[in-house]
């Protein structure tokens, strides 16, 4: 699972490999740094999450040839599309967002 610091919808996050949410609950910056800087095939110290403990073994990076071919073919399209989607999502979920399109349209464009 890649580390998704910016919460981009372009990348998957721990929800795909962690259905119970334990690793996501423990995914602080320090834990993420330890996960992604540890040597392959090592077992990390136990991480306490609530009343549970996580035992994590770091795997090795491997390249999926099928996915590499797919990404090289569709990256330009998906990159622009996902950047726009991420921007829109950030805009619409912002506390500063005010949905006043209809009133603005009626008063400014239609003059009513």
Short mmCIF file of C-alpha atoms in Angstrom, two decimals:
data_model
loop_
_atom_site.label_atom_id
_atom_site.label_comp_id
_atom_site.label_asym_id
_atom_site.label_seq_id
_atom_site.Cartn_x
_atom_site.Cartn_y
_atom_site.Cartn_z
CA UNK A 1 0.00 0.00 0.00
CA UNK A 2 1.55 3.33 -0.98
CA UNK A 3 1.72 6.17 1.52
CA UNK A 4 -0.90 8.72 0.47
CA UNK A 5 0.16 11.84 2.34
CA UNK A 6 -2.05 14.21 0.33
CA UNK A 7 -5.10 11.91 0.45
CA UNK A 8 -5.21 11.92 -3.35
CA UNK A 9 -7.95 9.85 -4.94
CA UNK A 10 -5.36 8.92 -7.60
CA UNK A 11 -3.64 6.60 -5.09
CA UNK A 12 -5.13 3.89 -2.96
CA UNK A 13 -4.69 4.08 0.78
CA UNK A 14 -4.79 1.68 3.70
CA UNK A 15 -8.55 1.07 3.31
CA UNK A 16 -7.82 -1.44 0.52
CA UNK A 17 -5.41 -3.55 2.58
CA UNK A 18 -6.69 -2.73 6.06
CA UNK A 19 -10.47 -3.31 6.16
CA UNK A 20 -10.61 -3.17 9.98
CA UNK A 21 -8.90 0.24 9.99
CA UNK A 22 -6.21 -0.70 12.52
CA UNK A 23 -3.24 0.31 10.39
CA UNK A 24 -5.01 3.48 9.28
CA UNK A 25 -5.55 4.37 12.94
CA UNK A 26 -1.84 3.92 13.58
CA UNK A 27 -0.75 5.69 10.39
CA UNK A 28 0.91 8.70 11.96
CA UNK A 29 3.88 10.36 10.31
CA UNK A 30 6.30 8.48 12.55
CA UNK A 31 4.73 5.10 11.84
CA UNK A 32 4.62 5.82 8.09
CA UNK A 33 8.28 6.84 8.13
CA UNK A 34 9.19 3.62 9.92
CA UNK A 35 7.11 1.54 7.48
CA UNK A 36 8.59 3.05 4.35
CA UNK A 37 12.23 3.35 5.48
CA UNK A 38 12.68 -0.07 7.11
CA UNK A 39 14.70 -2.71 5.33
CA UNK A 40 12.67 -5.28 3.35
CA UNK A 41 11.64 -8.47 5.15
CA UNK A 42 12.03 -7.04 8.66
CA UNK A 43 9.44 -7.21 11.43
CA UNK A 44 8.79 -3.88 13.13
CA UNK A 45 8.21 -3.34 16.84
CA UNK A 46 4.57 -3.93 17.89
CA UNK A 47 2.30 -0.89 17.49
CA UNK A 48 -0.54 -0.47 19.99
CA UNK A 49 -3.87 0.64 18.50
CA UNK A 50 -6.70 0.77 21.01
CA UNK A 51 -6.78 -2.64 22.68
CA UNK A 52 -4.93 -4.32 19.79
CA UNK A 53 -1.32 -4.66 18.75
CA UNK A 54 -0.13 -4.61 15.15
CA UNK A 55 2.80 -6.77 14.09
CA UNK A 56 4.05 -5.53 10.74
CA UNK A 57 6.49 -7.18 8.36
CA UNK A 58 7.92 -4.95 5.67
CA UNK A 59 7.81 -6.53 2.21
CA UNK A 60 9.81 -5.86 -0.91
CA UNK A 61 8.89 -3.48 -3.71
CA UNK A 62 8.02 -5.30 -6.90
CA UNK A 63 6.95 -3.91 -10.23
CA UNK A 64 3.70 -5.10 -11.75
CA UNK A 65 4.48 -5.18 -15.48
CA UNK A 66 0.82 -5.10 -16.46
CA UNK A 67 0.15 -2.04 -14.30
CA UNK A 68 3.34 -0.34 -15.54
CA UNK A 69 2.17 -0.74 -19.13
CA UNK A 70 -1.32 0.48 -18.24
CA UNK A 71 -0.01 3.54 -16.39
CA UNK A 72 2.32 4.57 -19.18
CA UNK A 73 -0.59 4.41 -21.60
CA UNK A 74 -3.21 6.25 -19.52
CA UNK A 75 -1.13 8.41 -17.17
CA UNK A 76 -1.61 11.69 -19.04
CA UNK A 77 -5.39 11.33 -19.06
CA UNK A 78 -5.71 10.11 -15.49
CA UNK A 79 -3.22 12.61 -14.13
CA UNK A 80 -5.14 15.62 -15.43
CA UNK A 81 -8.50 14.12 -14.56
CA UNK A 82 -7.49 13.19 -11.01
CA UNK A 83 -5.79 16.54 -10.39
CA UNK A 84 -9.04 18.26 -11.34
CA UNK A 85 -11.06 15.89 -9.16
CA UNK A 86 -8.72 16.38 -6.19
CA UNK A 87 -8.91 20.17 -6.62
CA UNK A 88 -12.71 20.12 -6.83
CA UNK A 89 -12.96 17.86 -3.79
CA UNK A 90 -10.67 20.15 -1.77
CA UNK A 91 -12.68 23.19 -2.88
CA UNK A 92 -16.13 21.75 -2.13
CA UNK A 93 -15.14 20.32 1.25
CA UNK A 94 -13.47 23.54 2.39
CA UNK A 95 -15.00 25.43 5.31
CA UNK A 96 -14.78 28.58 3.18
CA UNK A 97 -16.99 27.11 0.42
CA UNK A 98 -20.43 28.70 0.13
CA UNK A 99 -22.87 27.25 -2.39
CA UNK A 100 -24.59 30.37 -3.69
CA UNK A 101 -24.60 29.53 -7.40
CA UNK A 102 -28.35 29.71 -7.93
CA UNK A 103 -28.87 33.06 -6.19
CA UNK A 104 -25.84 34.54 -7.97
CA UNK A 105 -27.04 33.19 -11.33
CA UNK A 106 -30.54 34.58 -10.83
CA UNK A 107 -29.40 38.03 -9.69
CA UNK A 108 -26.27 38.60 -11.77
CA UNK A 109 -26.92 36.69 -14.99
CA UNK A 110 -30.71 36.91 -15.24
CA UNK A 111 -31.06 40.18 -13.35
CA UNK A 112 -33.93 38.98 -11.16
#
